[in-house]
Short mmCIF file of C-alpha atoms in Angstrom, two decimals:
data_model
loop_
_atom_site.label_atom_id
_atom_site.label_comp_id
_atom_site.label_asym_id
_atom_site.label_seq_id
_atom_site.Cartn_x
_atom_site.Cartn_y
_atom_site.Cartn_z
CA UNK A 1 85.71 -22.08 -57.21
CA UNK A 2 85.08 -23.24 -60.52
CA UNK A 3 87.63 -25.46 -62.99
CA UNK A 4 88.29 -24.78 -66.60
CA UNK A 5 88.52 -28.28 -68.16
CA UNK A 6 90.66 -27.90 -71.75
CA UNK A 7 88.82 -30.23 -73.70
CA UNK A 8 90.95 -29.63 -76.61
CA UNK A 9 93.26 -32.70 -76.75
CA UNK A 10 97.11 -31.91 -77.70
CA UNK A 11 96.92 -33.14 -81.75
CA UNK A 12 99.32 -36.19 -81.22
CA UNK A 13 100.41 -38.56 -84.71
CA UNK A 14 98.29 -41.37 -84.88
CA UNK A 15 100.93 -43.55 -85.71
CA UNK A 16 104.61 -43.61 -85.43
CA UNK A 17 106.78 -45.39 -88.19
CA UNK A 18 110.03 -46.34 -87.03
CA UNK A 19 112.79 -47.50 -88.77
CA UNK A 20 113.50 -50.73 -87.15
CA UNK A 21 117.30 -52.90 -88.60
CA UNK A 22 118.36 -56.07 -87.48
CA UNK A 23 121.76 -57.58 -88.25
CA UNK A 24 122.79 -60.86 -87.41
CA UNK A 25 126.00 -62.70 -88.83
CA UNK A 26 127.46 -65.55 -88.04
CA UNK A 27 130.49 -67.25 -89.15
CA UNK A 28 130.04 -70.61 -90.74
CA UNK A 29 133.33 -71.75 -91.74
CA UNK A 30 136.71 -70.66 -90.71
CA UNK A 31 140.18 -71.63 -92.11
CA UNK A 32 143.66 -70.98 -92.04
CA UNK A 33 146.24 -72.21 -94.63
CA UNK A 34 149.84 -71.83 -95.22
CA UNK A 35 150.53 -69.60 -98.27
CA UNK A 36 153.56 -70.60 -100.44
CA UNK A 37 153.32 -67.85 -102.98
CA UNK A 38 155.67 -65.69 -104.24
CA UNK A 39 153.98 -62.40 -105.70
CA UNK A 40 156.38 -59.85 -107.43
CA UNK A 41 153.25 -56.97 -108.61
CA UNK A 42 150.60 -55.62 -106.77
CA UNK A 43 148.08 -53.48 -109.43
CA UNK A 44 145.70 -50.65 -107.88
CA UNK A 45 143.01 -49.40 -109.68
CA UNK A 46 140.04 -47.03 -109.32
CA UNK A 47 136.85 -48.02 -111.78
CA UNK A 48 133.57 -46.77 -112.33
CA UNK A 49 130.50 -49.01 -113.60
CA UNK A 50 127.71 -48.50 -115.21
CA UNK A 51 125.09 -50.98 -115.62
CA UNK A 52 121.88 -50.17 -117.42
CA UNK A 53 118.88 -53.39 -118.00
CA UNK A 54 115.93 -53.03 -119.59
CA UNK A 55 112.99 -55.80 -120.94
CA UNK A 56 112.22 -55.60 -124.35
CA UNK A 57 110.15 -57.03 -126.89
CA UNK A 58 111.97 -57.30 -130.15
CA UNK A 59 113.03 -54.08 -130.60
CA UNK A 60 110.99 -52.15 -128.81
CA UNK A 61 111.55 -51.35 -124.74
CA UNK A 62 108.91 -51.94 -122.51
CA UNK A 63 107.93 -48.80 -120.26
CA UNK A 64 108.38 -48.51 -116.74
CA UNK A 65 110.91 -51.62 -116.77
CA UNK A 66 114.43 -50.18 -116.82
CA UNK A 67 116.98 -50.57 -113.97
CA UNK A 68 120.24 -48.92 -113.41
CA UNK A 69 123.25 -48.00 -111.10
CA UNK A 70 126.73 -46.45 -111.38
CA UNK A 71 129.06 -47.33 -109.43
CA UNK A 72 132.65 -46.38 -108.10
CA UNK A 73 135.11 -48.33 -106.42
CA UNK A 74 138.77 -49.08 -105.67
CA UNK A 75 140.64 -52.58 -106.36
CA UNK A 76 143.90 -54.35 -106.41
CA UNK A 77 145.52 -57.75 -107.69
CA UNK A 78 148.65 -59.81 -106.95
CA UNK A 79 150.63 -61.64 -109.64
CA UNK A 80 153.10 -63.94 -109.11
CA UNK A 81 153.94 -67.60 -108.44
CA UNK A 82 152.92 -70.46 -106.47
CA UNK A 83 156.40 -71.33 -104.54
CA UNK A 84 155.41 -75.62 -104.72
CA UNK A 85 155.66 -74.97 -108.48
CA UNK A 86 159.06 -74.23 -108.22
CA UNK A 87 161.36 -77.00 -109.78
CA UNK A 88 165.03 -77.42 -109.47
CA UNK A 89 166.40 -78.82 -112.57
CA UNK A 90 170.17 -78.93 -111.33
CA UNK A 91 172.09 -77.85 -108.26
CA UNK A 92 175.82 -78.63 -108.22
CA UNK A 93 178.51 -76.52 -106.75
CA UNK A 94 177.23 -72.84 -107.25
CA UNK A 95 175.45 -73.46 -110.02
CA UNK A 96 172.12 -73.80 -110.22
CA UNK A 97 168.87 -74.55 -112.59
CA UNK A 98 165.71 -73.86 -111.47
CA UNK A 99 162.02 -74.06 -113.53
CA UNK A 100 159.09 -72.15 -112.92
CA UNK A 101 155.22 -72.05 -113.87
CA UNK A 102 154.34 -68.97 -114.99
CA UNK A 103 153.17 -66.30 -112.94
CA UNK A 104 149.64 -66.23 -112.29
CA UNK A 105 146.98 -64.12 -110.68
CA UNK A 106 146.97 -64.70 -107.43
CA UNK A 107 144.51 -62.20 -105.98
CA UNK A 108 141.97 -59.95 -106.47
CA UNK A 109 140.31 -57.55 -104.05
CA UNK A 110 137.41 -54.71 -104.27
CA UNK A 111 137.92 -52.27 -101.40
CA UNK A 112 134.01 -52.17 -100.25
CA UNK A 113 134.94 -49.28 -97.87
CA UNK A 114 135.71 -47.14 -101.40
CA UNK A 115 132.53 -48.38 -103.14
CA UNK A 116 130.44 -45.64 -103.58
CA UNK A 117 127.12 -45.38 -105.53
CA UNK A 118 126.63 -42.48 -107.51
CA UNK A 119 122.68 -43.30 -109.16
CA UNK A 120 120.59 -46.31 -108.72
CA UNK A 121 117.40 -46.63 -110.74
CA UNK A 122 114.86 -49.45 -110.02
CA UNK A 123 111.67 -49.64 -111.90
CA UNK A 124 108.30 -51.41 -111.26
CA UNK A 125 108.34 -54.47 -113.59
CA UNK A 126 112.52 -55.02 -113.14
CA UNK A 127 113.88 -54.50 -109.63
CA UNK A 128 117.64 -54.13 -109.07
CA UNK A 129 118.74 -56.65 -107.00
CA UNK A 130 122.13 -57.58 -104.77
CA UNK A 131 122.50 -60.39 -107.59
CA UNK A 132 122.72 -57.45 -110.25
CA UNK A 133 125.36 -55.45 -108.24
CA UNK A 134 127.37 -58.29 -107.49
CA UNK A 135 127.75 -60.11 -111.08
CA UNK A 136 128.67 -57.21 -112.47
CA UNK A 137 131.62 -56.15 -110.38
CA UNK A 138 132.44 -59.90 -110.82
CA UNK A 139 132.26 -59.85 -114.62
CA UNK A 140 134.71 -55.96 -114.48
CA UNK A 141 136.96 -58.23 -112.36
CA UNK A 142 137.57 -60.48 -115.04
CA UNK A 143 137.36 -57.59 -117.59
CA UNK A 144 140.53 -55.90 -115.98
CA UNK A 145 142.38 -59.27 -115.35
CA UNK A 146 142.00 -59.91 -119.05
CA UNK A 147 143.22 -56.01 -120.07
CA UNK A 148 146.11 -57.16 -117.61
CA UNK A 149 146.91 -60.23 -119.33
CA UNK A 150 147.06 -58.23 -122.64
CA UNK A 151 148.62 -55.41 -121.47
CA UNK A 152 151.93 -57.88 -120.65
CA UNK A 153 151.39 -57.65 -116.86
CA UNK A 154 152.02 -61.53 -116.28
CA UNK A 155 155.14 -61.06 -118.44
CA UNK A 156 156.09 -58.36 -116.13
CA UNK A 157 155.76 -60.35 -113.28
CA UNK A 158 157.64 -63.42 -114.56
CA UNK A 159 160.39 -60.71 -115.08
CA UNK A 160 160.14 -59.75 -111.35
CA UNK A 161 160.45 -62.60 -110.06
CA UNK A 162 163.27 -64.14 -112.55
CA UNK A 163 165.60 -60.64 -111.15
CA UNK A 164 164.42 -61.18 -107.30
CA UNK A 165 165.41 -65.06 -107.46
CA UNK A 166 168.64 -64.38 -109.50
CA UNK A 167 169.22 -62.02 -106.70
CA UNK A 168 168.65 -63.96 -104.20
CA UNK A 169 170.56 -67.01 -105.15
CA UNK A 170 173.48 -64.94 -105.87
CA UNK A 171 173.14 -63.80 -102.00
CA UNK A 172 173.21 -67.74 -101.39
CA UNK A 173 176.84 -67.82 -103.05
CA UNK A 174 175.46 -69.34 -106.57
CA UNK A 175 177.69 -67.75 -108.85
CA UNK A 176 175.63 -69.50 -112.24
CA UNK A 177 172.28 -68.88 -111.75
CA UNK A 178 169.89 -70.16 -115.07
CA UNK A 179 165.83 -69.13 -114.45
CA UNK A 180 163.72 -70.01 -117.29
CA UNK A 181 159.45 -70.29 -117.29
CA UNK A 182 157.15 -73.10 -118.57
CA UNK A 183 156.08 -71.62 -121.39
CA UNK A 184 158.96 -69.65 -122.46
#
């Protein structure tokens, strides 16, 4: 009896390159405080950025050292009032007087489960970095607080909350009820 040896070796990869994540969080500092805010608006918004960074020399753009992403996301804010800033000027019988700082932003959120990216570009000489992503949705935040603030939002809210307390002291059996704002 006589054995056929294969010795042809099955062609295996000489390496194997694995993709290999570790996460590891841990909470450093935890808190819970007693909110006395009264917010009257609540803004939504859907925005898309585009960020585009270069080096240059003068005038003239250095090759191979441009950097860029576009991004899409989803938002909201919260105006209104801090309720410790209320101030009441007079209360006798059912009348009252009551002073209030005007209304403020109170928060600001970007959904992260809406961000999505739609192009990033790195480049040899200029890499994109978290820093790059992050300033910039921090500098739109400000950008749309600020289109807000023109756009009479703040006002709006002041007006909200002026009708909702008015309301509400009425409920309360004040029959005069006088609202006014700091800087009004």
């Amino acid at each position: 009896m006589s054995k056929i040896i294969d010795n042809k070796k099955t062609a295996e990869p000489v390496s194997i390159v694995e993709k290999q994540t570790v996460e590891d969080s841990t909470v450093i500092l935890e808190r819970v405080e007693r909110l006395w805010e009264l917010s009257s608006n609540k803004y939504f918004y859907s925005n898309v950025v585009a960020f585009k960074d270069n080096m240059k020399i003068k005038d003239f753009q250095v090759p191979f050292t441009e950097k860029s992403f576009l991004i899409k996301y989803d938002g909201y804010l919260k105006a209104g009032i801090n309720a410790q800033d209320i101030q009441i000027l007079s209360n006798e019988g059912k009348a009252i007087e009551v002073k209030l700082k005007n209304s403020k932003i109170l928060d600001h959120v970007i959904d992260e489960k809406s961000i999505y990216v739609y192009d990033e570009k790195n480049s040899m000489f200029n890499n994109l970095s978290i820093n790059d992503i992050f300033n910039q949705l921090s500098t739109e935040k400000d950008k749309i607080e600020t289109q807000l603030e023109e756009k009479g939002f703040l006002k709006d809210t002041d007006n909200n909350i002026k009708l909702f307390l008015e309301e509400f002291l009425k409920n309360l059996g004040y029959e005069s009820v006088q609202i006014s704002f700091e800087n009004q």
